[in-house]
Short mmCIF file of C-alpha atoms and ligand atoms in Angstrom, two decimals:
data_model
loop_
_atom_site.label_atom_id
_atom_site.label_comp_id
_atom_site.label_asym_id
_atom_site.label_seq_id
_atom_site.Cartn_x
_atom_site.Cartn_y
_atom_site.Cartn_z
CA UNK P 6 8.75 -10.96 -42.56
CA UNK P 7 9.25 -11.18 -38.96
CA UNK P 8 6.91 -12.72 -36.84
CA UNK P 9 4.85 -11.04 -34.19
CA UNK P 10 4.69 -12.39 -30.94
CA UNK P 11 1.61 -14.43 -30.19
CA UNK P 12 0.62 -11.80 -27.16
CA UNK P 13 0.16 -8.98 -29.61
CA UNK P 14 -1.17 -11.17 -32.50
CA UNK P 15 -4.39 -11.90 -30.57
CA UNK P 16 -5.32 -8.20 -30.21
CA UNK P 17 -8.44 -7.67 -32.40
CA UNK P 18 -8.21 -4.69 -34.84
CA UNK P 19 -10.74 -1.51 -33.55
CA UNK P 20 -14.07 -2.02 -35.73
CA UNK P 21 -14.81 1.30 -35.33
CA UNK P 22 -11.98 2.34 -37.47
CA UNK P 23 -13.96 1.87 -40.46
CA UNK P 24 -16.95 3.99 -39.62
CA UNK P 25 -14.45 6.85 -38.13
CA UNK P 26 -12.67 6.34 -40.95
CA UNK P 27 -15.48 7.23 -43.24
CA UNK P 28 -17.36 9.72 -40.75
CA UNK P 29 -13.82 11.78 -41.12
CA UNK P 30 -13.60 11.75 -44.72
CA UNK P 31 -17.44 12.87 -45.04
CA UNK P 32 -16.42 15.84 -42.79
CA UNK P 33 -13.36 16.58 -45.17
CA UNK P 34 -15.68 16.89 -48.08
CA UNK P 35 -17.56 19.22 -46.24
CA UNK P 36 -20.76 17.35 -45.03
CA UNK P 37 -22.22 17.95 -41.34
CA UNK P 38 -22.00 14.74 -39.67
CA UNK P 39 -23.32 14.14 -36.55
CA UNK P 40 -21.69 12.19 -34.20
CA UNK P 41 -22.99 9.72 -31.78
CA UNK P 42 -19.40 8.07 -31.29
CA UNK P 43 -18.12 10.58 -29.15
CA UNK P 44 -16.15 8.35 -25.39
CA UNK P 45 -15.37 12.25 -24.25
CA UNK P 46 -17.22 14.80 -22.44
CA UNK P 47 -18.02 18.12 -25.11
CA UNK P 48 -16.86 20.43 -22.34
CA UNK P 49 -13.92 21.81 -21.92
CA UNK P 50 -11.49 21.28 -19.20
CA UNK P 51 -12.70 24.10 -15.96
CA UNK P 52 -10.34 26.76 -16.25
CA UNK P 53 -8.70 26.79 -12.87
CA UNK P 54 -7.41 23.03 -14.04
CA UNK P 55 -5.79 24.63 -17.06
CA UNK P 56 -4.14 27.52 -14.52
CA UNK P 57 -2.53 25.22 -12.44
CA UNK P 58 -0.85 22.97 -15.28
CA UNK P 59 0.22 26.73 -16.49
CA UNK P 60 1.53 27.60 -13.04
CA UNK P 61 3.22 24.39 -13.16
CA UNK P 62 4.83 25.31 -16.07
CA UNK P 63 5.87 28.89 -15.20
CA UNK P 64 7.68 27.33 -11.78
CA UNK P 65 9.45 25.17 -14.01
CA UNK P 66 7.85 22.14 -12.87
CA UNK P 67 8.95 20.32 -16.00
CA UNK P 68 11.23 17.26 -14.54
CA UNK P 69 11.28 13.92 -13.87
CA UNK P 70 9.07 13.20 -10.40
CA UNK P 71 8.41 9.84 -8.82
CA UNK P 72 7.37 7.09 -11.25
CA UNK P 73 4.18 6.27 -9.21
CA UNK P 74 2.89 9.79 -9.32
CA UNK P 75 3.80 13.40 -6.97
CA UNK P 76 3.21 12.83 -3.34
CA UNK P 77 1.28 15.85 -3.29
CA UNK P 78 -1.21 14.16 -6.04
CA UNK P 79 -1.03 10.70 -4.33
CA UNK P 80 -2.41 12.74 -1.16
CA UNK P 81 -5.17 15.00 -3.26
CA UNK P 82 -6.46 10.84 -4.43
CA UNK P 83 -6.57 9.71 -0.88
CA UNK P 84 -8.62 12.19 -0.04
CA UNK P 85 -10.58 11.81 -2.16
CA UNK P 86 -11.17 8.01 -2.03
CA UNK P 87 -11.74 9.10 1.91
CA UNK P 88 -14.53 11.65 0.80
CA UNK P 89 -16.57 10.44 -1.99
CA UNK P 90 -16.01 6.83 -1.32
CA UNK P 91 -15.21 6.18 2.26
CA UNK P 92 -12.31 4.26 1.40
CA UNK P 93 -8.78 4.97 3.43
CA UNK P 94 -5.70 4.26 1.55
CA UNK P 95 -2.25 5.02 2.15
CA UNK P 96 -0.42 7.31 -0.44
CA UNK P 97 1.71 3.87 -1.16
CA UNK P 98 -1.13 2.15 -2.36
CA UNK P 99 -2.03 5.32 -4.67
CA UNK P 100 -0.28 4.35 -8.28
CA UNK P 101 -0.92 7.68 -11.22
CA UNK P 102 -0.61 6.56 -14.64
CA UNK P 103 -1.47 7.67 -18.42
CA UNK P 104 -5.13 7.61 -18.07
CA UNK P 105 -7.44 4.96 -16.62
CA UNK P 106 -6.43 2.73 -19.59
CA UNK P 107 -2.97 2.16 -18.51
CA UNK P 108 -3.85 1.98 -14.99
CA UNK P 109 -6.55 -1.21 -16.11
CA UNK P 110 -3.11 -2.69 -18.25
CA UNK P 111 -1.04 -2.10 -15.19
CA UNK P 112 -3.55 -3.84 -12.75
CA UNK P 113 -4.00 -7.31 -15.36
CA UNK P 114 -0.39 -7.18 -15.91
CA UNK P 115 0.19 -7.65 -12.40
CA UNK P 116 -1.89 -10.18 -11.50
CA UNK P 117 -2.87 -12.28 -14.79
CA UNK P 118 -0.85 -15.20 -15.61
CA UNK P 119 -1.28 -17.41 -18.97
CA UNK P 120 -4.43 -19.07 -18.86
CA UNK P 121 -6.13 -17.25 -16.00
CA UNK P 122 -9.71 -16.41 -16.57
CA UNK P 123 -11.01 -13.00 -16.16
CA UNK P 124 -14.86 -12.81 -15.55
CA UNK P 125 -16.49 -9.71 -18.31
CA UNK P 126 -20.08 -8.82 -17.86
CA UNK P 127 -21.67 -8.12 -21.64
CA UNK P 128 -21.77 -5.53 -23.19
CA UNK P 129 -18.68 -4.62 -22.11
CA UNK P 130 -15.95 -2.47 -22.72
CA UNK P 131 -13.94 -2.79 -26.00
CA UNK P 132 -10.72 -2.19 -24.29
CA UNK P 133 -11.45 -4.87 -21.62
CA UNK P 134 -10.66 -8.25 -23.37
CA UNK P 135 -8.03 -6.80 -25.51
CA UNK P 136 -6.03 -6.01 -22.43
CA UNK P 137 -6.48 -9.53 -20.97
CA UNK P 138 -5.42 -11.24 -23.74
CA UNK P 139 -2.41 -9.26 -23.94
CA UNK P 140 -1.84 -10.24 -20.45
CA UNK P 141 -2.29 -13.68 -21.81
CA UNK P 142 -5.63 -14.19 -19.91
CA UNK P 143 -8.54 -16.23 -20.69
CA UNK P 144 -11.85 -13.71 -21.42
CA UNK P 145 -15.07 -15.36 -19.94
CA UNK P 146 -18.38 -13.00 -20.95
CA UNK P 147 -21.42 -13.23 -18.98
CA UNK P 148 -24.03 -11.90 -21.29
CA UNK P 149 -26.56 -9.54 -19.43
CA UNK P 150 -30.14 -9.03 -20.59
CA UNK P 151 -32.16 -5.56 -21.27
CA UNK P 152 -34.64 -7.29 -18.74
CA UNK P 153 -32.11 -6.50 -16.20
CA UNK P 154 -31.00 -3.47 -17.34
CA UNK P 155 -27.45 -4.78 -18.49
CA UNK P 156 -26.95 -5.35 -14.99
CA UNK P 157 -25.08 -9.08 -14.12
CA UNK P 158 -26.36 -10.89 -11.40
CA UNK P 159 -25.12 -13.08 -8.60
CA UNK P 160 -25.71 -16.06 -9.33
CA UNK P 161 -24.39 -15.46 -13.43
CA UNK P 162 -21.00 -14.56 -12.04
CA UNK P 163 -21.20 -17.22 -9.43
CA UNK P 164 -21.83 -19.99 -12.80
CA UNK P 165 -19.26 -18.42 -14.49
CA UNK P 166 -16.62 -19.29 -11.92
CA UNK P 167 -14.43 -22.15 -12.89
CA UNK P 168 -10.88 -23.04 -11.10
CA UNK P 169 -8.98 -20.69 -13.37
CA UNK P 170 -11.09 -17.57 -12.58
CA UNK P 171 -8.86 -14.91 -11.45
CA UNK P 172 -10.23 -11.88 -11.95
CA UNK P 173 -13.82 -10.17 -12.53
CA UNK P 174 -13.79 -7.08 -14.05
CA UNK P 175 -16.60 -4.53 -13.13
CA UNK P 176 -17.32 -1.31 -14.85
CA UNK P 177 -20.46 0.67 -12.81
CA UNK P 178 -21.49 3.49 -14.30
CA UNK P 179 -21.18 1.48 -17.36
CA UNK P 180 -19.94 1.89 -20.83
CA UNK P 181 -21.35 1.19 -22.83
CA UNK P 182 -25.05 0.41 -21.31
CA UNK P 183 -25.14 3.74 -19.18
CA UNK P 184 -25.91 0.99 -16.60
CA UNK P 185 -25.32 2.04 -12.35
CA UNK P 186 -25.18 -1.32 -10.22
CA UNK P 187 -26.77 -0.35 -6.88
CA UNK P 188 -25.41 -1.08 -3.23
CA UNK P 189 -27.25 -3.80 -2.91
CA UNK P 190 -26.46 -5.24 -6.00
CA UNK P 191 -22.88 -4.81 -5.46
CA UNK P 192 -22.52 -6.61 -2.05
CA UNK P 193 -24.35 -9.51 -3.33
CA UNK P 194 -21.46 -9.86 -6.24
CA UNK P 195 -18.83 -9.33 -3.71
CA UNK P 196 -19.95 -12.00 -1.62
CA UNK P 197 -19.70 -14.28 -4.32
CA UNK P 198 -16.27 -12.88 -5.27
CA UNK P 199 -15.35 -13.32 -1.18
CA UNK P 200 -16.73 -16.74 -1.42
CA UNK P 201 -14.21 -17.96 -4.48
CA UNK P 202 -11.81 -15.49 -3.43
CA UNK P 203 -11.65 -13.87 -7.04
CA UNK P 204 -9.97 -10.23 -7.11
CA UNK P 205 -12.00 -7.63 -8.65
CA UNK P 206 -10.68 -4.13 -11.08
CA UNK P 207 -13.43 -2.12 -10.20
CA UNK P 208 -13.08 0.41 -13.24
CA UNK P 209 -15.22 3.57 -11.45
CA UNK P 210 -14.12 6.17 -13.89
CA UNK P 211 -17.70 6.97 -14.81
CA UNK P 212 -18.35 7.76 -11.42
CA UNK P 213 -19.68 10.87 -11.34
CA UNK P 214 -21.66 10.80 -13.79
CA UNK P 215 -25.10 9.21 -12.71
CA UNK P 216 -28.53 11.11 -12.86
CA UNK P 217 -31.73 11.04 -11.48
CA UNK P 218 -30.61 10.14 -7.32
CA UNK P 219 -28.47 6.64 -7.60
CA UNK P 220 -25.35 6.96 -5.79
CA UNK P 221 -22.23 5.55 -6.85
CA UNK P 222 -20.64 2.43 -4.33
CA UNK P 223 -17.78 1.09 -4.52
CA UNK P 224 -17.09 -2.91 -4.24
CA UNK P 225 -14.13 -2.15 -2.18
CA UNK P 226 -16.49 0.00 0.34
CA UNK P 227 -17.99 -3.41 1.00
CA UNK P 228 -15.73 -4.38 4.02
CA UNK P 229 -12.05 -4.83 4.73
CA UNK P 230 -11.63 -8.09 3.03
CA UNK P 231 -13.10 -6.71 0.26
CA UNK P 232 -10.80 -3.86 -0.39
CA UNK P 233 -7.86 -6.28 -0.04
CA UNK P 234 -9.26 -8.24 -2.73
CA UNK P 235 -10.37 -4.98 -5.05
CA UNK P 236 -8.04 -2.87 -7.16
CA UNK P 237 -10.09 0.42 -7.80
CA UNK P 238 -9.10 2.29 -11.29
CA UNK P 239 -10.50 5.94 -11.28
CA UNK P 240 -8.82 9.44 -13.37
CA UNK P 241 -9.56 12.72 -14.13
CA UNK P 242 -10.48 12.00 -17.68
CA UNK P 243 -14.44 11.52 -17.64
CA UNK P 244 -15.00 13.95 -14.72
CA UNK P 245 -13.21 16.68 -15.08
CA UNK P 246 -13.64 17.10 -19.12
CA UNK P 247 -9.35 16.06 -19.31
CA UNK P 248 -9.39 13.16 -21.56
CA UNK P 249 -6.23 15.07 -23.77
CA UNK P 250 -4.69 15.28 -20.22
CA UNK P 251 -3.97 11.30 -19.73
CA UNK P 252 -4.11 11.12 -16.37
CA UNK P 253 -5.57 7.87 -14.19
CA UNK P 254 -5.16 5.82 -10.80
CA UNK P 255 -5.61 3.15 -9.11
CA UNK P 256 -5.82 1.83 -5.66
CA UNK P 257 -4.96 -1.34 -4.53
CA UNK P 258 -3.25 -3.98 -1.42
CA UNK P 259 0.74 -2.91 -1.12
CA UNK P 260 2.22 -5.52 -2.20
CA UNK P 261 0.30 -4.54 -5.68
CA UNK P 262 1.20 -1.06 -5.82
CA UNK P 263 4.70 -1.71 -4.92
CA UNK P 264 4.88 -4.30 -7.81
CA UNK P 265 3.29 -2.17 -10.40
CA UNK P 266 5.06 0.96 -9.49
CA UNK P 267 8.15 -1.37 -10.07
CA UNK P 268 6.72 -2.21 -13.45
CA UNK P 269 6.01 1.40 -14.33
CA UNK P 270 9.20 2.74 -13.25
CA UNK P 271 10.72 0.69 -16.32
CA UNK P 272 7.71 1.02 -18.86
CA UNK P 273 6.47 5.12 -18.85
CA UNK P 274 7.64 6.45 -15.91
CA UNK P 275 5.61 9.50 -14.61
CA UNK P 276 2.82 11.16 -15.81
CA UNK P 277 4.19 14.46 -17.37
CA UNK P 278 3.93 16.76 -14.09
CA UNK P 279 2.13 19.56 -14.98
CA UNK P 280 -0.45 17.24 -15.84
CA UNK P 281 -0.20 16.08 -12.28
CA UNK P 282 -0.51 19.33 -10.72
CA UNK P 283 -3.67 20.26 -13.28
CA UNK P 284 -4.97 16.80 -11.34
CA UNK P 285 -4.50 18.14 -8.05
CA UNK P 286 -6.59 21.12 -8.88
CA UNK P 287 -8.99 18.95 -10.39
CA UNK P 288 -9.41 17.08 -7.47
CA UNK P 289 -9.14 19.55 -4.30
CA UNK P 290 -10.48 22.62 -6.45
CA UNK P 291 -13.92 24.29 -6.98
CA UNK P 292 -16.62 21.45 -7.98
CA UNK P 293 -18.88 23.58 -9.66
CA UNK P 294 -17.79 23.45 -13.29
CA UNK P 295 -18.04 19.15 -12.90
CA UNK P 296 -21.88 19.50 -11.62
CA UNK P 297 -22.76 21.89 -13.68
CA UNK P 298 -21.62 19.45 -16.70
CA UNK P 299 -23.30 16.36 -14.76
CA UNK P 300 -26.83 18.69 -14.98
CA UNK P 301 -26.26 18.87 -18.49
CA UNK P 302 -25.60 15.55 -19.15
CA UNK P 303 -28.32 14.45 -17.41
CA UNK P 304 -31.10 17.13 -19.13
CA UNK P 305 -29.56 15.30 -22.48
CA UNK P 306 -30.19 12.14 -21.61
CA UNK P 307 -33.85 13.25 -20.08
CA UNK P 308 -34.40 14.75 -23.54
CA UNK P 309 -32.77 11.52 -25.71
CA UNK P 310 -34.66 9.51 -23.81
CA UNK P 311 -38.33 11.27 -24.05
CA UNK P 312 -37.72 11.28 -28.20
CA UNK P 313 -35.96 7.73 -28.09
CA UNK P 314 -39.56 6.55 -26.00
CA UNK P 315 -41.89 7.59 -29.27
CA UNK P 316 -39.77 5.66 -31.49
CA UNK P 317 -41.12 2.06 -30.68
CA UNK P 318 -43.57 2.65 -33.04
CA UNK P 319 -40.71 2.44 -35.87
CA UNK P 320 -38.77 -0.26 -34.19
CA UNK P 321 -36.41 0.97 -31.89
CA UNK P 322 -36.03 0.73 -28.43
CA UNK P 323 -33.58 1.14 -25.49
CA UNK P 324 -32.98 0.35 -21.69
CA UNK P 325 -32.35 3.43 -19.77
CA UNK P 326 -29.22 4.52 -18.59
CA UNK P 327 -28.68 5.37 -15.01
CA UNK P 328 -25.30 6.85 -16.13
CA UNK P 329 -22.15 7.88 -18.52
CA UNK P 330 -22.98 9.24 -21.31
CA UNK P 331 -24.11 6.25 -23.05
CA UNK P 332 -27.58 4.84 -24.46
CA UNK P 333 -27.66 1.36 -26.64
CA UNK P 334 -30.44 1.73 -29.07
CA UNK P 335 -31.91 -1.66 -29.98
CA UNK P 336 -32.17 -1.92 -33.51
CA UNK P 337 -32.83 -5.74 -34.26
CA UNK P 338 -36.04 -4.65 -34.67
CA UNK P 339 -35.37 -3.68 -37.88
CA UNK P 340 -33.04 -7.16 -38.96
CA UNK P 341 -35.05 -8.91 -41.93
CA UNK P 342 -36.38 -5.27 -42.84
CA UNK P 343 -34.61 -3.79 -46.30
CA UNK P 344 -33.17 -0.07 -46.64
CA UNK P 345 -33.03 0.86 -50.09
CA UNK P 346 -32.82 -3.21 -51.29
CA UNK P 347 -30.74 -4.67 -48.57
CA UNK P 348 -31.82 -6.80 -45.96
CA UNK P 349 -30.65 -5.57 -42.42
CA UNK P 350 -28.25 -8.19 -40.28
CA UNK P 351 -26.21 -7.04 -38.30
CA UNK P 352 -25.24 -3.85 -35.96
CA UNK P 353 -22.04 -3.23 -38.18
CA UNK P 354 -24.35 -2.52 -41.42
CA UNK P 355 -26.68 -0.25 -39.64
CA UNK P 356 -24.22 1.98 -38.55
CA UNK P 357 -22.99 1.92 -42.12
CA UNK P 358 -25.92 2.38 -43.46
CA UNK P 359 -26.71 5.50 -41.29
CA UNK P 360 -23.51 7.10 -41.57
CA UNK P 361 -23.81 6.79 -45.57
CA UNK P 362 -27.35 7.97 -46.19
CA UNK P 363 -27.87 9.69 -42.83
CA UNK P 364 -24.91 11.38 -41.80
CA UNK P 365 -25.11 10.09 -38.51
CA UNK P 366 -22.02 7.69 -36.84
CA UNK P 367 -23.03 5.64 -34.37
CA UNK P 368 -20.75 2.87 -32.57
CA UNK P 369 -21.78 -0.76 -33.50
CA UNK P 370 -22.79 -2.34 -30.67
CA UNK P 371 -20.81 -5.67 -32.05
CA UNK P 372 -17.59 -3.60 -30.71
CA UNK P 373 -19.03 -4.34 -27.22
CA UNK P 374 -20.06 -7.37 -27.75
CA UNK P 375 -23.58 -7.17 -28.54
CA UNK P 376 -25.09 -7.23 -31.93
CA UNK P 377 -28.50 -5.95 -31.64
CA UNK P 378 -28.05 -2.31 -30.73
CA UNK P 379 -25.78 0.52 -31.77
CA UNK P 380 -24.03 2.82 -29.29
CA UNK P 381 -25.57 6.22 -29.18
CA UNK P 382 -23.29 8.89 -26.89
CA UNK P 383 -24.77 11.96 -26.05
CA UNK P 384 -21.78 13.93 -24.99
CA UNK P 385 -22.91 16.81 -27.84
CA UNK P 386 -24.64 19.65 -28.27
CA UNK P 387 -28.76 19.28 -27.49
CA UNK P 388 -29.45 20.75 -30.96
CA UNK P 389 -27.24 17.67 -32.65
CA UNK P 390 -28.87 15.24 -29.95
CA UNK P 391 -32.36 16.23 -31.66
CA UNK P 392 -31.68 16.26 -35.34
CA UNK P 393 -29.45 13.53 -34.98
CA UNK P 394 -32.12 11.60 -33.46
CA UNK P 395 -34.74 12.53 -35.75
CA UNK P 396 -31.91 10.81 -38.60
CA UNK P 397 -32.28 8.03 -36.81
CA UNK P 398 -36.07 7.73 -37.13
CA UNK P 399 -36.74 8.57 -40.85
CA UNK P 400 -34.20 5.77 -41.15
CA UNK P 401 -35.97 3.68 -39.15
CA UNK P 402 -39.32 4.34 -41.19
CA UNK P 403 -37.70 3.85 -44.94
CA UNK P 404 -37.03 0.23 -43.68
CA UNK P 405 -39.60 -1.95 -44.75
C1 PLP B 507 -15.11 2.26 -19.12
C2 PLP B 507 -13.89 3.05 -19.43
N1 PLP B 507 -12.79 2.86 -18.68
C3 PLP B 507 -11.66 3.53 -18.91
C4 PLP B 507 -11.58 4.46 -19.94
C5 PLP B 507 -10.26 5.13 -20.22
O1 PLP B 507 -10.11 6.35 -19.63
P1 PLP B 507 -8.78 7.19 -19.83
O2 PLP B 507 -9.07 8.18 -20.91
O3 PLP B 507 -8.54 7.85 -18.52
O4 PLP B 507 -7.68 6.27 -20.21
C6 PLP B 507 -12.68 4.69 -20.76
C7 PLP B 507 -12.60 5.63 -21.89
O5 PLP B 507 -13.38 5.62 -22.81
C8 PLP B 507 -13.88 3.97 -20.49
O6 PLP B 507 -14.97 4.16 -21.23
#
């Protein structure tokens, strides 16, 4: 048997294989299952996106282009970092990959060596300490608290620090807590990044996604030094209903960009190019079709959140989320309690239990590092939201 190399060996296996795994072969055997693990948008992509990747195609736009992305799409992001975030970048500092999630690898490839720690607020998302340990980085979670609305704190990151910190990595809107750091909030974590001079992947693909009048900030809008020191991972996946597409960026210092669009050059290469031009419709076209899916989102989470609130009296509870698509249900409420004879432990069981005599999935919130809840998404259909919900709470009332 040949060995596999240590780097790969310390990537943890997905838990939620096991529940998908099971949710799928309900389906096949023809129950309704509803599902609450759902990381996309139920939307499809706005049709003008879909035209242009067709027009693409027609023109015969089906070559090789520039491994860091089309200049044309480089250009479209600029603008937009310009416009929505007040950030100015130069097309050079623009890198388009396979989705955010390559863009994240690409960014903690570059700059993690063996050893180095990289700061993770908790919960946190799954992907996050996988890819650092690939990198051969340290993870270092700072657990967050419901009492601050999953929201990590100044002085936490600033105890966190040690003299192999490298790297903090900060996801606002968050997955999986639906949590939306504020300006404030933001420069007083940047100052303690400036302080200890610790570069920061600001991971802002949720961004447009926030209800009820936050605004999204970036770190790297802070100031100058700031932006040198912040690599900023965005894509089209998320806000634009294109997470088939695969299709993320980031924007960083030169020096960075040159060095990953090195790396990339040798690894994938470009993003297929009609993709790219679907992007560059995406991002200069009509914006309609993306708020008229954020006022949906945000009417389901009004409505999750008005039948989640008469729940307490059966145990359950939940922080609420300023954006995403995400909710954590607390349901440690109901550990000691017994469901049909066993004794509820853990986050993985519930879910297990729900999906077996409920028909519900859910997404452990043990995946993202914290036990006590389960991940509720409610990218789907209001109708499913409700009954799905109600599944949830005659659940919740056989445990005794
Ligand atoms: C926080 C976060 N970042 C990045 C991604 C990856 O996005 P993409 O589909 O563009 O790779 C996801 C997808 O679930 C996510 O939740």
């Amino acid at each position: 048997m040949i060995k596999l190399s240590r780097k790969i060996a310390s990537i943890a296996p997905s838990m939620t294989l096991a529940i998908s795994a099971k949710a799928n072969e309900l389906k096949a055997a023809g129950e309704k299952v509803i599902n609450f693990g759902v990381g996309e948008p139920d939307f499809n992509t706005p049709a003008h996106i879909v035209e242009a990747a067709k027009e693409a195609l027609d023109k015969g736009y089906t070559k090789y282009v520039a491994a860091a992305g089309l200049p044309a799409l480089k250009k479209a992001v600029c603008q937009k970092f310009e416009r929505e975030n007040g950030l100015t970048y130069k097309p050079s500092q623009i890198i388009i990959s396979n989705g955010a999630k390559h863009s994240i690898f690409n960014a903690v490839f570059a700059l993690i060596e063996d050893g180095d720690e990289v700061i993770i607020p908790s919960p946190y998302w799954l992907t996050y300490p996988e890819v650092v340990k690939s990198c051969g980085g340290v993870p270092v979670f700072v657990e967050t608290t419901r009492q601050s609305g999953y929201k990590m704190t100044a002085a936490q990151l600033e105890k966190a620090i040690t003299q192999k910190t490298k790297m903090l990595i900060f996801n606002t809107p968050s997955n999986p807590t639906g949590a939306v750091y504020t300006e404030e909030e933001i420069r007083a974590l940047a100052a303690v990044c400036l302080k200890h001079n610790i570069c920061v992947l600001s991971d802002e693909i949720y961004e447009r996604l926030i209800y009820g009048g936050e605004k999204h900030f970036s770190i790297a809008a802070v100031s100058p030094e700031m932006k040198e020191l912040t690599i900023v991972i965005n894509g089209v996946s998320k806000s634009y209903a294109m997470t088939g597409w695969r299709l993320g960026y980031l924007a960083c210092a030169e020096p960075i960009a040159k060095a990953i669009a090195s790396f990339q050059s040798h690894t994938t290469s470009n993003v297929n190019t009609m993709t790219q031009y679907a992007a560059i419709a995406a991002l200069e076209g009509d914006d309609k079709p993306v708020s008229d899916m954020v006022k949906a989102f945000g009417e389901r989470r009004d409505m999750a959140i008005n039948i989640l609130e008469s729940y307490k009296k059966y145990d359950l509870s939940y922080v609420k989320p300023d954006g995403a698509f995400y909710i954590m249900l607390h349901v440690d409420g109901l550990y000691g309690k017994k469901f049909k004879g066993e004794v509820l432990k853990d986050s993985l069981q519930v879910a297990d239990l729900l999906l077996t005599h409920k028909k519900v999935a859910v997404t452990p919130g043990v995946c993202f590092g914290d036990d006590t809840s389960v991940r509720l998404s409610y990218a789907l259909s209001p109708a499913d939201l409700k009954e799905g919900l109600e599944k949830i709470a005659e659940f919740a009332q056989e445990c005794r």
